[in-house]
Amino acid sequence: MRTLTGTAAYLAAAHMVPAELALDVATTAPLDQRTRAALRLPAPWSLVVHEPVPVRALEADDDELASLVEAGLCVGPDPAVLGALLAARPDGGLDTTSGFLLLSALDAGGTRRWVLQAAAYGDHAGGRALYGYAPQLAFGQWTPPPALPDPGPRPLSRSTLGRIAASEAGRAGGFHAVRVLDFTPPPQNPPEPRTAPAGTRGPLVYGTFRRAHWSPGTRIGIRDGTGKLVGPVYKDGAIEGVTFTREPRFFPRTRIRPDLPLAPSTAVYRIPGPKAASR
């Protein structure tokens, strides 16, 4: 098993998740059936890697995850997940019979070890994590690996390979053809606090927390050759297939009103499970 999974990982299409999105991707809310059915992977084997995320974050429910994030989640000696190895069926669909989590933990001697651990897809910590990686591979925007420098007349010589691996493009993932998930960091300054609308019971007392999730049918405006919208997306006159299309979209974890504390124990936002009829 170790030999087979190691070979599959070596031959897999490599994908890197930016550090800012590691926790969100690993703890994505359960997918709805429509999104699951639309999953198509880019290669027979795909390897997704990211910065360590504690396994306890994968196991946490909404309230526990909010508390961990609020306390400043950090990686210590506890087991952590570094990514996953996912398989595709011959038609490109997700093969739910072959999933592996890349785990890291300290052994009895204090040495950190890594292992590809077989995991079943489903509504549990490991299964939800696998279902969190799959839509990123299927729908996420990935930047291609940077172009490597010209190898010259001896492309396979040791000195040439060392020069390429040490180049800026090689260190940026080009040597192993690593694709990086496109990510634009949010503004550093938090939004201005909003006052309570007229007629409400009063100012807000608690903020809210929303787990990262996929929306299965977000409207995307159709644009012409110049990049201009051809018509309305939501207003009167919006026509699906003519002025807009629907595509899955990933929404990272959101802390609404970070200037206010979270409610002590109330789950203020919960994504419906995969068996829910509608959102």
mmCIF file of C-alpha atoms in Angstrom, residues 77-243:
data_model
loop_
_atom_site.group_PDB
_atom_site.id
_atom_site.type_symbol
_atom_site.label_atom_id
_atom_site.label_comp_id
_atom_site.label_asym_id
_atom_site.label_seq_id
_atom_site.Cartn_x
_atom_site.Cartn_y
_atom_site.Cartn_z
ATOM 1 C CA PRO A 77 2.660 18.460 18.387
ATOM 2 C CA ASP A 78 -0.859 17.238 17.558
ATOM 3 C CA PRO A 79 -1.510 15.403 14.247
ATOM 4 C CA ALA A 80 -2.037 17.670 11.256
ATOM 5 C CA VAL A 81 -3.249 17.251 7.686
ATOM 6 C CA LEU A 82 -1.042 18.522 4.853
ATOM 7 C CA GLY A 83 -3.310 17.716 1.917
ATOM 8 C CA ALA A 84 -4.684 14.718 0.071
ATOM 9 C CA LEU A 85 -4.291 12.361 -2.860
ATOM 10 C CA LEU A 86 -7.451 11.974 -4.957
ATOM 11 C CA ALA A 87 -8.216 9.560 -7.787
ATOM 12 C CA ALA A 88 -10.417 9.995 -10.844
ATOM 13 C CA ARG A 89 -12.480 7.465 -12.736
ATOM 14 C CA PRO A 90 -11.754 6.914 -16.457
ATOM 15 C CA ASP A 91 -14.467 9.477 -17.323
ATOM 16 C CA GLY A 92 -12.852 12.093 -15.063
ATOM 17 C CA GLY A 93 -15.407 11.788 -12.281
ATOM 18 C CA LEU A 94 -14.328 11.534 -8.662
ATOM 19 C CA ASP A 95 -13.378 7.999 -7.635
ATOM 20 C CA THR A 96 -14.742 7.757 -4.094
ATOM 21 C CA THR A 97 -13.169 4.323 -3.602
ATOM 22 C CA SER A 98 -9.620 5.734 -3.491
ATOM 23 C CA GLY A 99 -8.908 8.663 -1.188
ATOM 24 C CA PHE A 100 -5.845 9.389 0.925
ATOM 25 C CA LEU A 101 -5.058 12.131 3.417
ATOM 26 C CA LEU A 102 -1.484 13.354 3.778
ATOM 27 C CA LEU A 103 -0.987 13.366 7.554
ATOM 28 C CA SER A 104 1.880 14.493 9.740
ATOM 29 C CA ALA A 105 2.533 13.627 13.387
ATOM 30 C CA LEU A 106 5.366 13.209 15.876
ATOM 31 C CA ASP A 107 6.499 9.679 16.626
ATOM 32 C CA ALA A 108 7.470 8.408 20.074
ATOM 33 C CA GLY A 109 10.972 9.824 19.648
ATOM 34 C CA GLY A 110 9.711 13.312 18.767
ATOM 35 C CA THR A 111 10.565 13.024 15.052
ATOM 36 C CA ARG A 112 7.953 14.326 12.626
ATOM 37 C CA ARG A 113 6.681 11.727 10.179
ATOM 38 C CA TRP A 114 4.460 11.921 7.122
ATOM 39 C CA VAL A 115 2.115 9.270 5.784
ATOM 40 C CA LEU A 116 -0.561 8.914 3.114
ATOM 41 C CA GLN A 117 -3.456 7.468 5.102
ATOM 42 C CA ALA A 118 -6.381 5.844 3.308
ATOM 43 C CA ALA A 119 -9.626 7.674 4.119
ATOM 44 C CA ALA A 120 -13.230 7.011 3.170
ATOM 45 C CA TYR A 121 -15.401 9.668 1.581
ATOM 46 C CA GLY A 122 -18.406 10.534 3.745
ATOM 47 C CA ASP A 123 -19.890 12.745 6.425
ATOM 48 C CA HIS A 124 -17.018 12.519 8.894
ATOM 49 C CA ALA A 125 -13.791 14.461 9.413
ATOM 50 C CA GLY A 126 -11.639 12.674 6.816
ATOM 51 C CA GLY A 127 -14.461 12.265 4.321
ATOM 52 C CA ARG A 128 -15.494 15.911 4.517
ATOM 53 C CA ALA A 129 -11.879 16.978 3.993
ATOM 54 C CA LEU A 130 -11.615 14.857 0.834
ATOM 55 C CA TYR A 131 -14.864 16.385 -0.438
ATOM 56 C CA GLY A 132 -13.370 19.797 0.317
ATOM 57 C CA TYR A 133 -10.333 19.199 -1.895
ATOM 58 C CA ALA A 134 -12.268 17.694 -4.818
ATOM 59 C CA PRO A 135 -14.270 20.814 -5.837
ATOM 60 C CA GLN A 136 -11.116 22.936 -5.684
ATOM 61 C CA LEU A 137 -9.561 20.606 -8.269
ATOM 62 C CA ALA A 138 -12.748 20.566 -10.333
ATOM 63 C CA PHE A 139 -13.822 24.218 -10.247
ATOM 64 C CA GLY A 140 -10.957 26.240 -8.743
ATOM 65 C CA GLN A 141 -8.814 28.631 -10.755
ATOM 66 C CA TRP A 142 -5.237 27.318 -10.820
ATOM 67 C CA THR A 143 -2.276 29.272 -12.145
ATOM 68 C CA PRO A 144 -0.010 27.201 -14.416
ATOM 69 C CA PRO A 145 3.528 26.460 -13.245
ATOM 70 C CA PRO A 146 6.166 29.021 -14.280
ATOM 71 C CA ALA A 147 8.247 28.304 -17.358
ATOM 72 C CA LEU A 148 11.648 26.806 -16.587
ATOM 73 C CA PRO A 149 14.852 28.258 -18.047
ATOM 74 C CA ASP A 150 16.326 26.744 -21.192
ATOM 75 C CA PRO A 151 18.165 23.536 -20.159
ATOM 76 C CA GLY A 152 20.768 23.888 -22.884
ATOM 77 C CA PRO A 153 22.530 21.077 -24.779
ATOM 78 C CA ARG A 154 22.631 18.666 -21.791
ATOM 79 C CA PRO A 155 19.076 18.728 -20.373
ATOM 80 C CA LEU A 156 19.481 15.639 -18.167
ATOM 81 C CA SER A 157 22.907 16.320 -16.712
ATOM 82 C CA ARG A 158 23.198 16.686 -12.959
ATOM 83 C CA SER A 159 24.485 20.243 -13.174
ATOM 84 C CA THR A 160 21.667 21.285 -15.511
ATOM 85 C CA LEU A 161 18.972 19.767 -13.295
ATOM 86 C CA GLY A 162 20.513 21.443 -10.247
ATOM 87 C CA ARG A 163 20.598 24.813 -12.002
ATOM 88 C CA ILE A 164 16.962 24.511 -13.070
ATOM 89 C CA ALA A 165 15.793 23.330 -9.647
ATOM 90 C CA ALA A 166 17.580 26.275 -7.982
ATOM 91 C CA SER A 167 16.188 28.838 -10.434
ATOM 92 C CA GLU A 168 13.376 31.179 -9.407
ATOM 93 C CA ALA A 169 10.905 29.296 -11.612
ATOM 94 C CA GLY A 170 12.074 25.966 -10.212
ATOM 95 C CA ARG A 171 11.704 27.114 -6.613
ATOM 96 C CA ALA A 172 8.245 28.504 -7.473
ATOM 97 C CA GLY A 173 7.014 25.020 -8.411
ATOM 98 C CA GLY A 174 7.981 24.839 -12.069
ATOM 99 C CA PHE A 175 10.443 21.977 -11.586
ATOM 100 C CA HIS A 176 7.641 19.672 -10.429
ATOM 101 C CA ALA A 177 4.911 21.365 -12.522
ATOM 102 C CA VAL A 178 3.063 22.522 -9.404
ATOM 103 C CA ARG A 179 -0.118 24.506 -10.039
ATOM 104 C CA VAL A 180 -1.091 27.102 -7.436
ATOM 105 C CA LEU A 181 -4.661 27.970 -6.470
ATOM 106 C CA ASP A 182 -5.378 31.537 -7.549
ATOM 107 C CA PHE A 183 -6.089 33.691 -4.524
ATOM 108 C CA THR A 184 -6.478 37.436 -4.011
ATOM 109 C CA PRO A 185 -5.992 38.382 -0.344
ATOM 110 C CA PRO A 186 -8.812 40.462 1.166
ATOM 111 C CA PRO A 187 -8.144 44.067 2.205
ATOM 112 C CA GLN A 188 -6.039 44.344 5.346
ATOM 113 C CA ASN A 189 -8.301 46.958 6.900
ATOM 114 C CA PRO A 190 -11.626 45.576 8.258
ATOM 115 C CA PRO A 191 -14.834 47.116 6.910
ATOM 116 C CA GLU A 192 -16.334 50.050 8.739
ATOM 117 C CA PRO A 193 -18.846 49.004 11.433
ATOM 118 C CA ARG A 194 -22.414 49.423 10.274
ATOM 119 C CA THR A 195 -25.036 51.100 12.396
ATOM 120 C CA ALA A 196 -28.327 49.360 13.084
ATOM 121 C CA PRO A 197 -31.068 50.231 10.544
ATOM 122 C CA ALA A 198 -34.006 52.288 11.732
ATOM 123 C CA GLY A 199 -36.757 50.221 13.342
ATOM 124 C CA THR A 200 -34.482 47.413 14.585
ATOM 125 C CA ARG A 201 -34.285 46.298 18.189
ATOM 126 C CA GLY A 202 -30.919 47.966 18.703
ATOM 127 C CA PRO A 203 -27.246 47.649 17.875
ATOM 128 C CA LEU A 204 -25.731 44.229 17.263
ATOM 129 C CA VAL A 205 -24.176 42.546 20.280
ATOM 130 C CA TYR A 206 -22.500 39.526 18.642
ATOM 131 C CA GLY A 207 -20.657 38.955 15.404
ATOM 132 C CA THR A 208 -21.171 35.912 13.172
ATOM 133 C CA PHE A 209 -18.974 33.182 11.716
ATOM 134 C CA ARG A 210 -19.517 31.426 8.391
ATOM 135 C CA ARG A 211 -17.646 28.259 7.453
ATOM 136 C CA ALA A 212 -16.071 28.123 3.989
ATOM 137 C CA HIS A 213 -18.503 26.597 1.506
ATOM 138 C CA TRP A 214 -19.356 26.086 -2.151
ATOM 139 C CA SER A 215 -22.419 27.673 -3.708
ATOM 140 C CA PRO A 216 -23.634 25.366 -6.494
ATOM 141 C CA GLY A 217 -25.357 27.914 -8.731
ATOM 142 C CA THR A 218 -23.846 31.377 -8.435
ATOM 143 C CA ARG A 219 -24.831 33.635 -11.308
ATOM 144 C CA ILE A 220 -21.905 34.624 -13.542
ATOM 145 C CA GLY A 221 -22.452 37.368 -16.082
ATOM 146 C CA ILE A 222 -21.654 36.588 -19.722
ATOM 147 C CA ARG A 223 -19.217 39.072 -21.266
ATOM 148 C CA ASP A 224 -18.461 40.001 -24.862
ATOM 149 C CA GLY A 225 -15.062 40.108 -26.522
ATOM 150 C CA THR A 226 -14.204 43.407 -24.836
ATOM 151 C CA GLY A 227 -15.032 42.102 -21.360
ATOM 152 C CA LYS A 228 -18.303 44.041 -21.044
ATOM 153 C CA LEU A 229 -21.430 42.385 -19.664
ATOM 154 C CA VAL A 230 -23.858 41.559 -22.451
ATOM 155 C CA GLY A 231 -26.863 42.123 -20.195
ATOM 156 C CA PRO A 232 -28.200 42.135 -16.638
ATOM 157 C CA VAL A 233 -27.243 39.343 -14.261
ATOM 158 C CA TYR A 234 -29.918 39.722 -11.562
ATOM 159 C CA LYS A 235 -32.214 42.544 -12.645
ATOM 160 C CA ASP A 236 -35.183 42.434 -15.014
ATOM 161 C CA GLY A 237 -34.138 41.089 -18.388
ATOM 162 C CA ALA A 238 -31.609 38.620 -16.992
ATOM 163 C CA ILE A 239 -31.857 35.400 -19.029
ATOM 164 C CA GLU A 240 -29.930 32.265 -18.097
ATOM 165 C CA GLY A 241 -27.701 31.154 -20.960
ATOM 166 C CA VAL A 242 -28.022 34.558 -22.655
ATOM 167 C CA THR A 243 -26.919 37.169 -20.117
#
